[in-house]
Coordinates of C-alpha atoms and ligand atoms in Angstrom, one line a residue:
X1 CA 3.3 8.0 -22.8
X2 CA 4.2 10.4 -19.4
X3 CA 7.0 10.0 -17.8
X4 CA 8.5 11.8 -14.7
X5 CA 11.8 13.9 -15.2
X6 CA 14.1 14.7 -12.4
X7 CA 17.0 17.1 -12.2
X8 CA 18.4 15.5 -8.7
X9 CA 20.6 17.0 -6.5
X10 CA 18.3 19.7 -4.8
X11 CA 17.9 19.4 -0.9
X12 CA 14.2 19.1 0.4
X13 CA 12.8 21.7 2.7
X14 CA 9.3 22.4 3.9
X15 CA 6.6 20.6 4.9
X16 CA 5.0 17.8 3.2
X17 CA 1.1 16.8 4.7
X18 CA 0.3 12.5 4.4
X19 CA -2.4 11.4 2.4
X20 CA -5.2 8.9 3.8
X21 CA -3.4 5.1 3.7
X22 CA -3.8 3.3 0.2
X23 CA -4.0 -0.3 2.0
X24 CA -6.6 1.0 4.5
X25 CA -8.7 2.4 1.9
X26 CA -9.2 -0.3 -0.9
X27 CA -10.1 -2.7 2.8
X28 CA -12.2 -0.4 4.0
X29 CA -14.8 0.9 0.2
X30 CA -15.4 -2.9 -0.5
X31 CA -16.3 -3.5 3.5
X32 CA -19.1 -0.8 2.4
X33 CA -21.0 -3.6 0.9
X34 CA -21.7 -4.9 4.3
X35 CA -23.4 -1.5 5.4
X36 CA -27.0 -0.9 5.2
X37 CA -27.1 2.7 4.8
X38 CA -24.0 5.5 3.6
X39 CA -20.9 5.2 5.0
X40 CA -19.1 8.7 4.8
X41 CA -15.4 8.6 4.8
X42 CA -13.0 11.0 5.4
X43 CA -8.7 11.3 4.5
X44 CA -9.7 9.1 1.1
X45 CA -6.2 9.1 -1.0
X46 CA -6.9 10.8 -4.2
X47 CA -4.5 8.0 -6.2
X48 CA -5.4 5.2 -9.1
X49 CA -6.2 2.3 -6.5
X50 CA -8.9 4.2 -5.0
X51 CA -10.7 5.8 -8.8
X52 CA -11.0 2.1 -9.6
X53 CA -11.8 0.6 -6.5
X54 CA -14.9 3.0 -6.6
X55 CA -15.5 2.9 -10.0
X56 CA -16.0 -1.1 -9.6
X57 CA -18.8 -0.2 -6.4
X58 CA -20.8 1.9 -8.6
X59 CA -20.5 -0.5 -11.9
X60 CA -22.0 -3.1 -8.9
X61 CA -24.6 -0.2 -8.9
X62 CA -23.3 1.4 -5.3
X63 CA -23.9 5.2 -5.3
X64 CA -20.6 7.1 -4.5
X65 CA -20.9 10.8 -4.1
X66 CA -17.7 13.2 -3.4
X67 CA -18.4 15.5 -0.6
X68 CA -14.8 17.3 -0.7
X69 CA -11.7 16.5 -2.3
X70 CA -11.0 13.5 0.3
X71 CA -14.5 12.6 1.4
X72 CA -16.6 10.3 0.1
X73 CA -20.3 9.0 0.7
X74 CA -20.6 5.5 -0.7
X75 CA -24.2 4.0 -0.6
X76 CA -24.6 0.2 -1.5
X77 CA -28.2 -0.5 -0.5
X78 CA -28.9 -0.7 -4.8
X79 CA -26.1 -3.5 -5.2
X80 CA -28.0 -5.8 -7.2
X81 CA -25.2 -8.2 -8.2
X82 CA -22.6 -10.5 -7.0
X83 CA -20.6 -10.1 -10.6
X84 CA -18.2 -7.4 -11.0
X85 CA -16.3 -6.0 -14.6
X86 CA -13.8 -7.9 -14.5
X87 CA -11.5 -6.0 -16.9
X88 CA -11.7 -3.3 -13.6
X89 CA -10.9 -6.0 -10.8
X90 CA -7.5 -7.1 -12.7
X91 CA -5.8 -3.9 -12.4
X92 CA -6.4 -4.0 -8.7
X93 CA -4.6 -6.7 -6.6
X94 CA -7.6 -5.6 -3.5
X95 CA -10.4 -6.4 -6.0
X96 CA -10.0 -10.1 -4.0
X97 CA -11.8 -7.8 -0.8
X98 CA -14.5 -8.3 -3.1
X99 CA -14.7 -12.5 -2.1
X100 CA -15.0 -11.9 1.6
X101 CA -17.8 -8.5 1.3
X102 CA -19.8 -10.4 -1.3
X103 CA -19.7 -13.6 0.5
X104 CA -20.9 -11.9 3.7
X105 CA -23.5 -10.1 1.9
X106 CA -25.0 -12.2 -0.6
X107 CA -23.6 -15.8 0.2
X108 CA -22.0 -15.9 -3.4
X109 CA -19.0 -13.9 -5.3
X110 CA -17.7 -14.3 -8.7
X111 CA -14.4 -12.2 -8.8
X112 CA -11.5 -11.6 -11.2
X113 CA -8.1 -13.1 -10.2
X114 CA -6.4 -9.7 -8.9
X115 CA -4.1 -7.7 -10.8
X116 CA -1.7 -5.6 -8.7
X117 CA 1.9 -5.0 -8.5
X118 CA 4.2 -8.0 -9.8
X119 CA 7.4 -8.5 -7.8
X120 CA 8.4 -11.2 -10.5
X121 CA 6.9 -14.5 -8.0
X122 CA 3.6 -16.0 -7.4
X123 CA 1.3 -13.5 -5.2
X124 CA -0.8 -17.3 -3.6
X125 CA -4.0 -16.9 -2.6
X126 CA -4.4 -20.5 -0.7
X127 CA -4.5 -18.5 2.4
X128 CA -7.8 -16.6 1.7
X129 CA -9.4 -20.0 0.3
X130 CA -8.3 -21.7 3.6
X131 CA -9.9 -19.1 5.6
X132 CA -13.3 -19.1 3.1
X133 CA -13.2 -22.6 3.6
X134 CA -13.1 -23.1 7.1
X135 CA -16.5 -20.4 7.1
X136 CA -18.3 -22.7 4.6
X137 CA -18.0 -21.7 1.3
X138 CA -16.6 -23.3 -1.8
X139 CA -14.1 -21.1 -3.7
X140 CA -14.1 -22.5 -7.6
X141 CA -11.7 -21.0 -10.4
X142 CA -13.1 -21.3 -14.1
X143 CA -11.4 -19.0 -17.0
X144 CA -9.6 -16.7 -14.4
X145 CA -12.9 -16.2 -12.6
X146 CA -13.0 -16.9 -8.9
X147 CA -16.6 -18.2 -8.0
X148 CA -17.4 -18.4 -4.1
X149 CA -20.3 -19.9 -2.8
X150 CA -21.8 -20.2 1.0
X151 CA -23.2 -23.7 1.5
X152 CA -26.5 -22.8 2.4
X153 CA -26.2 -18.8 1.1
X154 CA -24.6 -17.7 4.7
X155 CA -21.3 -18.1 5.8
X156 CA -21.2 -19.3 9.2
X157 CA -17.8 -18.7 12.0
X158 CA -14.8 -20.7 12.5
X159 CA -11.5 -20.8 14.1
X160 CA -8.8 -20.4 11.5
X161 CA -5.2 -20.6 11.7
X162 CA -3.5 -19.0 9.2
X163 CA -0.2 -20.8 7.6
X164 CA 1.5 -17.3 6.8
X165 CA 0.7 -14.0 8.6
X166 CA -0.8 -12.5 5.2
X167 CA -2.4 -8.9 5.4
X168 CA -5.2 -10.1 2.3
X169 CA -6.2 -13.3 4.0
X170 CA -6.9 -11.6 7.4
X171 CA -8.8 -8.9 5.5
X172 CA -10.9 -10.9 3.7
X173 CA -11.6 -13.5 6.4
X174 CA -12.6 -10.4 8.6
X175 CA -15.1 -9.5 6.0
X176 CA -16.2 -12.3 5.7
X177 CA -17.1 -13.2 9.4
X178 CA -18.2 -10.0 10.0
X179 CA -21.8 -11.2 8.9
X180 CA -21.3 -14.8 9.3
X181 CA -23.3 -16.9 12.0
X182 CA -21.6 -17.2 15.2
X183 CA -18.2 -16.4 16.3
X184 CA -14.6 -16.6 14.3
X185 CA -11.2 -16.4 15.7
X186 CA -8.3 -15.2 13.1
X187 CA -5.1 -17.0 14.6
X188 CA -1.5 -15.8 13.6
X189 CA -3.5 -12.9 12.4
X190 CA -1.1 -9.9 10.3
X191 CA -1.0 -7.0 12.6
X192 CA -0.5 -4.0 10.2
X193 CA -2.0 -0.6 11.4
X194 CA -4.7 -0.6 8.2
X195 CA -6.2 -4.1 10.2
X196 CA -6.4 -2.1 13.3
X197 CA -8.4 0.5 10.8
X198 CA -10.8 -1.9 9.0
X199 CA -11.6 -3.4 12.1
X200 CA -12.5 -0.1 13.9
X201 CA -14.1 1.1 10.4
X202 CA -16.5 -1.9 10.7
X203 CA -16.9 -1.4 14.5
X204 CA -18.0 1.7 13.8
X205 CA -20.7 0.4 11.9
X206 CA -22.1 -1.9 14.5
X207 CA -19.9 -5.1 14.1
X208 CA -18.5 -6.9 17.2
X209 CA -14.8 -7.2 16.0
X210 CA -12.0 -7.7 19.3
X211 CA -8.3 -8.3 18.8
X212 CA -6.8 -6.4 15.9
X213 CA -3.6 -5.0 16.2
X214 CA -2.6 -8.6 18.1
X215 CA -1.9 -11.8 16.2
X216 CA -5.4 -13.4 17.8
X217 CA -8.7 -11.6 16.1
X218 CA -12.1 -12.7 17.6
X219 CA -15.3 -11.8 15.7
X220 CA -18.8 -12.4 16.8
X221 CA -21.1 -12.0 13.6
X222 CA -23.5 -9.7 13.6
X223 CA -27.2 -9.5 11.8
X224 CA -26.3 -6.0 9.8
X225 CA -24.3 -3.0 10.1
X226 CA -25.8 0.2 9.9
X227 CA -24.4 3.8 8.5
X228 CA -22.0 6.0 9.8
X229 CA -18.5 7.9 9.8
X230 CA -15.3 7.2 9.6
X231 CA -11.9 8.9 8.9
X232 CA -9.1 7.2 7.6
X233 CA -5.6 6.4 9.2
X234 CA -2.8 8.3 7.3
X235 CA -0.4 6.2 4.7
X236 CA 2.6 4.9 7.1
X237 CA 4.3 4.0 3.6
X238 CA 3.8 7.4 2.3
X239 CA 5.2 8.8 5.0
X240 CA 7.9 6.4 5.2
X241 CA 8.8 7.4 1.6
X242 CA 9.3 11.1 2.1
X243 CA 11.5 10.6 4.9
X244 CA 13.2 8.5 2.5
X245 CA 14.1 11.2 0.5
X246 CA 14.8 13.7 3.0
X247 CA 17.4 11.0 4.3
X248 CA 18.9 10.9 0.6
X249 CA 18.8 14.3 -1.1
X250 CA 19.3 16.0 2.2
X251 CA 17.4 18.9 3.8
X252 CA 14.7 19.3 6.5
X253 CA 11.5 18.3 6.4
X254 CA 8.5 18.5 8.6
X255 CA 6.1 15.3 7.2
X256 CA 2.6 16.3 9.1
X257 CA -0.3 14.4 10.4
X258 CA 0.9 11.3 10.5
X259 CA 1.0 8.9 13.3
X260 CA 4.7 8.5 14.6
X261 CA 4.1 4.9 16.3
X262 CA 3.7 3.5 13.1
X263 CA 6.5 4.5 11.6
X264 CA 8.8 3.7 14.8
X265 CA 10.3 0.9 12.3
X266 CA 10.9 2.7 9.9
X267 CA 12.7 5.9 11.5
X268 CA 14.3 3.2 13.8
X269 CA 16.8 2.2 10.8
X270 CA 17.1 5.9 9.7
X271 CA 18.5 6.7 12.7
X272 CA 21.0 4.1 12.7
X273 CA 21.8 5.2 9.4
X274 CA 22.8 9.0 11.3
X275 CA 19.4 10.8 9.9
X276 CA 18.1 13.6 13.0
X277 CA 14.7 12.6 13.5
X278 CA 12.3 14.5 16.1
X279 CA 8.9 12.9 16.8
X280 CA 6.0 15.4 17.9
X281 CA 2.2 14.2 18.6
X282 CA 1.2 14.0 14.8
X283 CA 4.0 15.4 12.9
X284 CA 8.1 14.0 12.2
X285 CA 10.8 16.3 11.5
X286 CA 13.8 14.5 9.2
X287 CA 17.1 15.9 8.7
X288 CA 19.9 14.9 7.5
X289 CA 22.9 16.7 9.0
X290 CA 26.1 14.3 7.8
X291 CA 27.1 11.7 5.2
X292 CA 24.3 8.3 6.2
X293 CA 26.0 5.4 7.2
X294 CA 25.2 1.9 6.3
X295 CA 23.2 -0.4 8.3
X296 CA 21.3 -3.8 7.9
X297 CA 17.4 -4.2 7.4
X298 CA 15.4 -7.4 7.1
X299 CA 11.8 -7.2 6.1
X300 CA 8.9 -8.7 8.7
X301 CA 5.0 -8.5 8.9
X302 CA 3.9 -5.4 11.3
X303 CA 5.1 -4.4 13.5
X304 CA 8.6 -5.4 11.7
X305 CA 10.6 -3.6 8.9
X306 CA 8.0 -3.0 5.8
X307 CA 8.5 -4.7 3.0
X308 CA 7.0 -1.5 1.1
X309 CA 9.6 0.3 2.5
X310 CA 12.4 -2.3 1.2
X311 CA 13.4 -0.6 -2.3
X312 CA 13.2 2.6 -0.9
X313 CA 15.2 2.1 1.9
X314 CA 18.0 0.1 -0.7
X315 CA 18.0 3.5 -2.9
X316 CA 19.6 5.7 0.0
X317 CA 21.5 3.1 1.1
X318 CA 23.4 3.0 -2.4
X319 CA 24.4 6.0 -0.7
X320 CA 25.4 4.8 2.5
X321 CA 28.8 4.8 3.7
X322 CA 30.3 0.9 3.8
X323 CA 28.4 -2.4 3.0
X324 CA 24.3 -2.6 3.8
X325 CA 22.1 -5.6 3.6
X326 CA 19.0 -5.7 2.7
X327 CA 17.1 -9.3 3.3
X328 CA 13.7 -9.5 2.1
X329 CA 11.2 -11.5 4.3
X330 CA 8.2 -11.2 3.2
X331 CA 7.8 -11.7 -0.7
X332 CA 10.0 -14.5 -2.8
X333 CA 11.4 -11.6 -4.8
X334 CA 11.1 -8.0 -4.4
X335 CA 14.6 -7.0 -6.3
X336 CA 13.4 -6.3 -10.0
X337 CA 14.5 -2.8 -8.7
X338 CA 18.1 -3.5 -8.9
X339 CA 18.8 -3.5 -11.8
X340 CA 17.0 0.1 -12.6
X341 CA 19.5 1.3 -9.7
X342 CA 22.5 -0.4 -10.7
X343 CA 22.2 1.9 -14.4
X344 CA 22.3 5.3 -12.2
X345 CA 25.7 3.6 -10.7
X346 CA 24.4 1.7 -7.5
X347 CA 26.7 -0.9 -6.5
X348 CA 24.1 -3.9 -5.3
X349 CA 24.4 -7.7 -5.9
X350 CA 21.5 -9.8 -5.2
X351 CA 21.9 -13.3 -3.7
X352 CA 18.8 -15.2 -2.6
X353 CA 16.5 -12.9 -0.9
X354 CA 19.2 -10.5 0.3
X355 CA 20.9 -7.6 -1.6
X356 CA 24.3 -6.3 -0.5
X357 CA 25.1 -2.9 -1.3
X358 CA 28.4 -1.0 -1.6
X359 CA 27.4 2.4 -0.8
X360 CA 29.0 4.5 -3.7
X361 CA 29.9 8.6 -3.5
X362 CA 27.1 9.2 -6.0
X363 CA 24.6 8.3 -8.5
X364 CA 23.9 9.3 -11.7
X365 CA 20.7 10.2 -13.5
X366 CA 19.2 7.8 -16.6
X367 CA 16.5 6.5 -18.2
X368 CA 14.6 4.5 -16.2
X369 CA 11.5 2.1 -15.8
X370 CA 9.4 1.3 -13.0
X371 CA 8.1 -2.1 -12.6
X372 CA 5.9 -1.4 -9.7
X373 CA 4.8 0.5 -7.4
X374 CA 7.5 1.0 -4.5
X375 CA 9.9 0.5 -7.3
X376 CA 9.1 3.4 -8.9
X377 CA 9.3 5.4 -5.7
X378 CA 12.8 4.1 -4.9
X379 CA 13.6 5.4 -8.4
X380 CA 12.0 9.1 -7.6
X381 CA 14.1 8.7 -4.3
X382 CA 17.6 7.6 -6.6
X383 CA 16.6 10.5 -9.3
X384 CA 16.6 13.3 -6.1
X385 CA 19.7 11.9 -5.4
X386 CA 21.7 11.8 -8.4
X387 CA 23.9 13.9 -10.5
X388 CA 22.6 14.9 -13.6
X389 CA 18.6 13.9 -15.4
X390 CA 16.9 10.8 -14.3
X391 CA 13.7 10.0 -16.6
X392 CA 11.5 7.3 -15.1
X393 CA 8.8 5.2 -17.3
X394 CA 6.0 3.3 -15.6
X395 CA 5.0 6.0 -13.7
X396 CA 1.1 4.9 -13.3
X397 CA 2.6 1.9 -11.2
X398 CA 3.7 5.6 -8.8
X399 CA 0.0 6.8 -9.4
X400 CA -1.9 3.5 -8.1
X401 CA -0.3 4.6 -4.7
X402 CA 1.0 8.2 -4.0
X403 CA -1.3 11.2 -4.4
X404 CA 0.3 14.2 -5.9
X405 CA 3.6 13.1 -5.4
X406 CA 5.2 15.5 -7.9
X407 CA 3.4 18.6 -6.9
X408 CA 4.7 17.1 -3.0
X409 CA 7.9 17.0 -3.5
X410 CA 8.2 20.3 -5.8
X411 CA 6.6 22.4 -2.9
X412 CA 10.2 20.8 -1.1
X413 CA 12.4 21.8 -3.2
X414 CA 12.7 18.9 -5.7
X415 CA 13.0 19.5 -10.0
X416 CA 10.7 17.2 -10.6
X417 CA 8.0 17.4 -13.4
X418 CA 5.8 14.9 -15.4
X419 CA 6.4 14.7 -19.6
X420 CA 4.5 13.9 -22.4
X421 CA 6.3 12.1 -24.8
X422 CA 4.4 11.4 -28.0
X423 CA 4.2 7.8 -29.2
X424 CA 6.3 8.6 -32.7
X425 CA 8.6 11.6 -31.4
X426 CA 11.2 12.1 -29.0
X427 CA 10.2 15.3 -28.4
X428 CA 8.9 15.3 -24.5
X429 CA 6.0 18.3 -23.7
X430 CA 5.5 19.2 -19.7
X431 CA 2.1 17.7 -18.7
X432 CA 0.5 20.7 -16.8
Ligands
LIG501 N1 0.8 -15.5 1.1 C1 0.6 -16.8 1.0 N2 -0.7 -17.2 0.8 C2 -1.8 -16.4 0.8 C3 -1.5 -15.0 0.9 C4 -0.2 -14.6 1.1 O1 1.5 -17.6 1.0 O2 -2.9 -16.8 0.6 C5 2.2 -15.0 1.3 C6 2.6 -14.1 0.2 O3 3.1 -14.8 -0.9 C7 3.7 -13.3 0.9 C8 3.2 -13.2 2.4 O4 2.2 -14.2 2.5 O5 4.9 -14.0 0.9 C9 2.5 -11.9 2.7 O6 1.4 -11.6 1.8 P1 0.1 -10.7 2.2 O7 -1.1 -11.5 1.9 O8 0.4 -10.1 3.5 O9 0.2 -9.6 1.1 P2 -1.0 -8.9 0.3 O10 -2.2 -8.8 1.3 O11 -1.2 -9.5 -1.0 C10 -0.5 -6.5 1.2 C11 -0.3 -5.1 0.6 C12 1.1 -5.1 0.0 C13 2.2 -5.5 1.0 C14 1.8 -6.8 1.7 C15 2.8 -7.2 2.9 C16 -2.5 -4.5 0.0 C17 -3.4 -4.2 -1.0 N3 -1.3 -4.9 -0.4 O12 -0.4 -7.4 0.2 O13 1.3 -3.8 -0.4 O14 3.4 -5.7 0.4 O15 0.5 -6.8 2.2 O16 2.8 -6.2 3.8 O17 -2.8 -4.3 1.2 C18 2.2 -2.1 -1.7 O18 1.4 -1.3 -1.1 O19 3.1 -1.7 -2.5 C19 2.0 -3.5 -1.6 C20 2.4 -4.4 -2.4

């Protein structure tokens, strides 16, 4: 088993450089399937998500080639089958991409039910069916396998209104219609930045996609795409996580090539919490000059609060001076944090979907276990904070999301390193 080990209490300094964005990429390597030709991609994360995401494609019989560290050439003229390893899929909650690019391609999908991070509720997927639906395919679930077919082998466009703004759904339908007959309009469509990159991704290719970025998405379908380029947006989340820290252990830190209007919500509430933030053309500078103060976040699709920053955000604000609240409006539960917190001394009590937090003087290190994946970086955040060792299990939850995070925040500053510990021994040997 590895675990991370932190000595908090070190200040951050330096500059930290933003990986590609996880939620972009595992949208953007299954839209591949709709390419005739290679699509090279540039600013690929090197995390989990991505490994397995390609490692599905070229099971499917895609070719994927690494040109550089963060570009990738993914070929998926020799897909021969509709039927992806399954085993693969249910670690990956974006494996469900898979419905709406097979669909498009071949008119039929059989698909895992997705893995992914567990916040402790049901993760529905009515939304995608509705949308799958309404394009003309029948969505069947037999032994945890999700068959899809096309009536007819083609999907064909439709106006859809979607019940919930949901991120997946809107993906998915967008794949989807991207090849269908005719024209399909996405209503109450999610807004996130990494729609506004799948949509400029496949435009890029040749599809005919208008609208992202507003709640109304209009696609006109499109015979085939061809090959091309594309680079991918930097990880808002990412981003917003490192500032995080820079707000909680204290410091100065210059978080590059990034791209500050996404993250206006997010340094928005740091602000209010009395963190110095400077915004330059693809670069934030975070500082934290005196004690933060406390301040009161609810959680909204895009271009509200992210819920992926929530636990982060309540970490520091265990800190805070006075009483925070922290609502959650996105997810039914999103708190199996808290508890993790509460052992290194934060003061939060949960009631419904909002958590109110005492901000204490300090924390103090334990042994701790992430339960997913912006859980275990609220816990790396509490560890930098705290007095004293923090030791934090679960750490390939950290993985399936942040690239190189220890050797990131090291270069700041931070004692942090990664431990073996073997199975029958408490003995723990550094993992170089
Ligand atoms: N929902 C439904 N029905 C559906 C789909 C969603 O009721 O068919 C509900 C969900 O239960 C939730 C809300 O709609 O209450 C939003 O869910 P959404 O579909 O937007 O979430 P998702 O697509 O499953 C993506 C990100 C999550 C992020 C959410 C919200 C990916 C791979 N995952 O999930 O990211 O929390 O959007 O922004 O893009 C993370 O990166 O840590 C992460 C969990």
């Amino acid at each position: 088993m590895t675990k991370y080990v932190i000595n908090g209490g070190n200040p951050l300094h330096g500059e930290v450089e933003i990986s590609g964005a996880k939620n972009a990429a595992v949208a953007i390597i299954p839209a591949a399937l709709l390419v005739d030709g290679v699509c090279r991609i540039e600013n690929i994360p090197q995390i989990s998500d991505v490994t397995t995401f390609l490692n599905i494609l070229k099971q499917m019989g895609a070719s994927v080639q690494l040109v550089d560290k963060r570009t990738i050439d993914i070929d998926c003229t020799g897909v021969g089958t509709t039927q992806a390893t399954f085993s693969l899929m249910q670690r990956l909650r974006a494996s469900y991409y898979l419905i709406g690019a097979l669909l498009a391609r071949f008119g039929t999908a059989d698909v895992a039910m997705p893995g992914g991070c567990n916040f402790g509720g049901v993760r529905p997927i009515d939304q995608h069916v509705k949308g799958f639906n309404a394009l003309g395919a029948e969505i069947g679930l037999t032994n945890g396998i999700l068959n899809a077919r096309a009536a007819g082998g083609k999907l064909r466009g439709a106006s859809i209104i979607l019940d919930v703004v949901s991120v997946g759904a809107t993906v998915n339908i967008m794949l989807g219609a991207t090849l269908a007959e005719g024209n399909t309009v996405i209503e109450n469509a999610a807004r996130e930045p990494h729609i506004v990159d799948l949509a400029n991704f496949l435009n890029s290719m040749g599809a005919d996609i208008r609208g992202a970025g507003t709640n109304v998405i209009k696609i006109r379908g499109v015979e085939k795409l061809r090959g091309g380029f594309y680079s991918i947006i930097p990880d808002q989340i990412e981003a917003g996580t490192y500032m995080a820290a820079v707000a909680g252990a204290g410091g100065r830190v210059v978080i590059k090539d990034v791209i500050p209007k996404h993250l206006e919500c997010i340094y928005g509430k740091l602000r209010e919490m009395g963190v110095t933030i400077l915004e330059l053309e693809d670069s934030i500078v975070v500082q934290r000059l005196k004690p933060l103060l406390r301040t009161h976040i609810k959680t909204l699709p895009y271009p509200g609060f992210p819920t992926d920053m929530q636990p982060q955000l309540s970490a520091i604000l265990s800190l805070a001076e006075g009483t925070s609240t922290v609502t959650e409006g996105v997810w039914d539960n999103r708190f199996g944090y808290v508890d993790e917190l509460t052992k290194m001394g934060a003061n939060i009590r949960v009631i419904g979907r909002t958590a109110i937090i005492e901000g204490t003087s300090y924390l103090t290190g334990a042994s701790t276990k992430a339960g997913d994946l912006r859980a275990g970086a609220a816990l790396v955040i509490a560890g930098l904070c705290a007095h004293g060792q923090t030791e934090i299990e679960g750490i390939s939850y950290i993985e399936r999301g942040y690239e190189k995070m220890i050797s990131k925040l090291s270069a700041l500053g931070a004692d942090i390193k990664t431990v073996y510990v073997p199975e029958e021994s408490s003995v723990m040997q550094e993992v170089v």
